Amino acid sequence: SNTFGVAMYVLGCVEVLQLCYPGTFGDYPVQALGAVVLALLAAIVYVGVEYIAKFAVLFLGGVILAVLSIWSGVAANSIGGGKPGKGIVGVSGSVVRNNLWSDYDRR
C-alpha cells in the first residue's frame, strides 16, 4: 500500500507542477516529470534520516498549506446565496437536510 501511496503522491505533485507552471513543466510528459520527482525523493532518502528530520518541518508546512487550501476552497464555494458553487457542491444546511435521510421508502 505504501508503493501505491507514493505513486499517487508523485503523480499529484507532477500534476500540480504542470498546472501551476505550465510554461516550465507543461511540455514535459508526466512519466519524465514523475521520474525526476521520484529521483529527488530518493536522493533525500539516501542522504539520511537526520536530514529527513530537518526537512520534516518543511513537509509539514506543505501539508498544512494543502489542507488549508482545501478548506478555503470548500468555504469559498459554499458561500453563494443558497446556490451551490461550481465544481464543489456547496456545504449548506439545505444540502445536509436533503441528504441526511434516504427517501427509498417514500412514494
PDB file of C-alpha atoms in Angstrom:
ATOM      1  CA  SER A   1       0.000   0.000   0.000  1.00  0.00           C
ATOM      2  CA  ASN A   2       2.930   2.365   0.590  1.00  0.00           C
ATOM      3  CA  THR A   3       4.088   1.881  -3.005  1.00  0.00           C
ATOM      4  CA  PHE A   4       0.665   2.796  -4.337  1.00  0.00           C
ATOM      5  CA  GLY A   5       0.504   5.787  -1.994  1.00  0.00           C
ATOM      6  CA  VAL A   6       3.894   7.102  -3.115  1.00  0.00           C
ATOM      7  CA  ALA A   7       2.880   6.669  -6.759  1.00  0.00           C
ATOM      8  CA  MET A   8      -0.262   8.740  -6.175  1.00  0.00           C
ATOM      9  CA  TYR A   9       1.676  11.437  -4.314  1.00  0.00           C
ATOM     10  CA  VAL A  10       4.268  11.673  -7.095  1.00  0.00           C
ATOM     11  CA  LEU A  11       1.533  11.825  -9.736  1.00  0.00           C
ATOM     12  CA  GLY A  12      -0.255  14.539  -7.759  1.00  0.00           C
ATOM     13  CA  CYS A  13       2.982  16.501  -7.437  1.00  0.00           C
ATOM     14  CA  VAL A  14       3.561  16.291 -11.196  1.00  0.00           C
ATOM     15  CA  GLU A  15       0.014  17.423 -11.963  1.00  0.00           C
ATOM     16  CA  VAL A  16       0.336  20.389  -9.598  1.00  0.00           C
ATOM     17  CA  LEU A  17       3.652  21.363 -11.183  1.00  0.00           C
ATOM     18  CA  GLN A  18       2.097  21.217 -14.650  1.00  0.00           C
ATOM     19  CA  LEU A  19      -0.951  23.238 -13.586  1.00  0.00           C
ATOM     20  CA  CYS A  20       0.934  25.890 -11.606  1.00  0.00           C
ATOM     21  CA  TYR A  21       3.861  26.294 -14.010  1.00  0.00           C
ATOM     22  CA  PRO A  22       2.584  25.408 -17.495  1.00  0.00           C
ATOM     23  CA  GLY A  23       5.352  27.335 -19.248  1.00  0.00           C
ATOM     24  CA  THR A  24       8.081  25.442 -17.402  1.00  0.00           C
ATOM     25  CA  PHE A  25       6.682  21.951 -16.831  1.00  0.00           C
ATOM     26  CA  GLY A  26       3.726  21.819 -19.236  1.00  0.00           C
ATOM     27  CA  ASP A  27       5.665  20.477 -22.237  1.00  0.00           C
ATOM     28  CA  TYR A  28       7.244  17.503 -20.459  1.00  0.00           C
ATOM     29  CA  PRO A  29       5.487  14.131 -20.298  1.00  0.00           C
ATOM     30  CA  VAL A  30       4.074  13.027 -16.961  1.00  0.00           C
ATOM     31  CA  GLN A  31       6.359   9.977 -16.836  1.00  0.00           C
ATOM     32  CA  ALA A  32       9.531  12.066 -17.200  1.00  0.00           C
ATOM     33  CA  LEU A  33       8.495  14.561 -14.518  1.00  0.00           C
ATOM     34  CA  GLY A  34       7.445  11.685 -12.268  1.00  0.00           C
ATOM     35  CA  ALA A  35      10.875  10.122 -12.663  1.00  0.00           C
ATOM     36  CA  VAL A  36      12.546  13.423 -11.740  1.00  0.00           C
ATOM     37  CA  VAL A  37      10.345  13.883  -8.663  1.00  0.00           C
ATOM     38  CA  LEU A  38      10.950  10.264  -7.632  1.00  0.00           C
ATOM     39  CA  ALA A  39      14.706  10.721  -8.103  1.00  0.00           C
ATOM     40  CA  LEU A  40      14.629  13.832  -5.900  1.00  0.00           C
ATOM     41  CA  LEU A  41      12.729  11.914  -3.223  1.00  0.00           C
ATOM     42  CA  ALA A  42      15.190   9.015  -3.472  1.00  0.00           C
ATOM     43  CA  ALA A  43      18.095  11.451  -3.074  1.00  0.00           C
ATOM     44  CA  ILE A  44      16.521  12.887   0.064  1.00  0.00           C
ATOM     45  CA  VAL A  45      16.065   9.390   1.493  1.00  0.00           C
ATOM     46  CA  TYR A  46      19.607   8.408   0.533  1.00  0.00           C
ATOM     47  CA  VAL A  47      21.103  11.384   2.338  1.00  0.00           C
ATOM     48  CA  GLY A  48      19.895  10.055   5.645  1.00  0.00           C
ATOM     49  CA  VAL A  49      17.250  10.089   8.302  1.00  0.00           C
ATOM     50  CA  GLU A  50      18.727  13.037  10.158  1.00  0.00           C
ATOM     51  CA  TYR A  51      18.308  15.284   7.131  1.00  0.00           C
ATOM     52  CA  ILE A  52      14.792  13.990   6.544  1.00  0.00           C
ATOM     53  CA  ALA A  53      14.002  15.033  10.101  1.00  0.00           C
ATOM     54  CA  LYS A  54      15.322  18.502   9.235  1.00  0.00           C
ATOM     55  CA  PHE A  55      13.038  18.664   6.181  1.00  0.00           C
ATOM     56  CA  ALA A  56      10.042  17.412   8.188  1.00  0.00           C
ATOM     57  CA  VAL A  57       9.009  20.929   9.184  1.00  0.00           C
ATOM     58  CA  LEU A  58       9.079  21.989   5.530  1.00  0.00           C
ATOM     59  CA  PHE A  59       6.970  18.985   4.513  1.00  0.00           C
ATOM     60  CA  LEU A  60       4.562  19.606   7.398  1.00  0.00           C
ATOM     61  CA  GLY A  61       4.178  23.180   6.208  1.00  0.00           C
ATOM     62  CA  GLY A  62       3.289  21.900   2.739  1.00  0.00           C
ATOM     63  CA  VAL A  63       0.696  19.505   4.124  1.00  0.00           C
ATOM     64  CA  ILE A  64      -0.840  22.207   6.322  1.00  0.00           C
ATOM     65  CA  LEU A  65      -0.938  24.574   3.341  1.00  0.00           C
ATOM     66  CA  ALA A  66      -2.683  21.901   1.241  1.00  0.00           C
ATOM     67  CA  VAL A  67      -5.287  21.224   3.934  1.00  0.00           C
ATOM     68  CA  LEU A  68      -5.933  24.943   4.416  1.00  0.00           C
ATOM     69  CA  SER A  69      -6.355  25.418   0.672  1.00  0.00           C
ATOM     70  CA  ILE A  70      -8.915  22.598   0.565  1.00  0.00           C
ATOM     71  CA  TRP A  71     -10.837  24.134   3.477  1.00  0.00           C
ATOM     72  CA  SER A  72     -10.724  27.600   1.935  1.00  0.00           C
ATOM     73  CA  GLY A  73     -11.963  26.189  -1.383  1.00  0.00           C
ATOM     74  CA  VAL A  74     -14.882  24.484   0.295  1.00  0.00           C
ATOM     75  CA  ALA A  75     -15.691  27.621   2.279  1.00  0.00           C
ATOM     76  CA  ALA A  76     -15.449  29.861  -0.796  1.00  0.00           C
ATOM     77  CA  ASN A  77     -17.716  27.597  -2.836  1.00  0.00           C
ATOM     78  CA  SER A  78     -20.258  27.130  -0.064  1.00  0.00           C
ATOM     79  CA  ILE A  79     -20.938  30.872   0.188  1.00  0.00           C
ATOM     80  CA  GLY A  80     -23.187  31.851  -2.645  1.00  0.00           C
ATOM     81  CA  GLY A  81     -26.637  32.937  -1.536  1.00  0.00           C
ATOM     82  CA  GLY A  82     -28.090  29.438  -1.317  1.00  0.00           C
ATOM     83  CA  LYS A  83     -26.733  28.340  -4.687  1.00  0.00           C
ATOM     84  CA  PRO A  84     -24.171  25.537  -4.709  1.00  0.00           C
ATOM     85  CA  GLY A  85     -20.805  26.556  -6.122  1.00  0.00           C
ATOM     86  CA  LYS A  86     -19.361  25.177  -9.318  1.00  0.00           C
ATOM     87  CA  GLY A  87     -17.027  22.208  -9.026  1.00  0.00           C
ATOM     88  CA  ILE A  88     -17.631  21.519  -5.357  1.00  0.00           C
ATOM     89  CA  VAL A  89     -21.153  21.152  -4.040  1.00  0.00           C
ATOM     90  CA  GLY A  90     -21.557  23.907  -1.504  1.00  0.00           C
ATOM     91  CA  VAL A  91     -21.833  22.800   2.095  1.00  0.00           C
ATOM     92  CA  SER A  92     -25.017  24.311   3.441  1.00  0.00           C
ATOM     93  CA  GLY A  93     -27.833  23.417   5.779  1.00  0.00           C
ATOM     94  CA  SER A  94     -30.230  22.651   2.942  1.00  0.00           C
ATOM     95  CA  VAL A  95     -27.790  20.246   1.293  1.00  0.00           C
ATOM     96  CA  VAL A  96     -27.267  18.433   4.599  1.00  0.00           C
ATOM     97  CA  ARG A  97     -31.028  18.241   5.281  1.00  0.00           C
ATOM     98  CA  ASN A  98     -31.774  16.964   1.771  1.00  0.00           C
ATOM     99  CA  ASN A  99     -29.135  14.239   2.007  1.00  0.00           C
ATOM    100  CA  LEU A 100     -29.481  13.258   5.669  1.00  0.00           C
ATOM    101  CA  TRP A 101     -32.170  10.574   5.348  1.00  0.00           C
ATOM    102  CA  SER A 102     -32.868   8.300   2.434  1.00  0.00           C
ATOM    103  CA  ASP A 103     -36.158   8.516   0.560  1.00  0.00           C
ATOM    104  CA  TYR A 104     -36.204   4.943  -0.659  1.00  0.00           C
ATOM    105  CA  ASP A 105     -39.424   4.021   1.170  1.00  0.00           C
ATOM    106  CA  ARG A 106     -41.434   7.087   0.210  1.00  0.00           C
ATOM    107  CA  ARG A 107     -43.579   7.071  -2.921  1.00  0.00           C
TER     108      ARG A 107
END
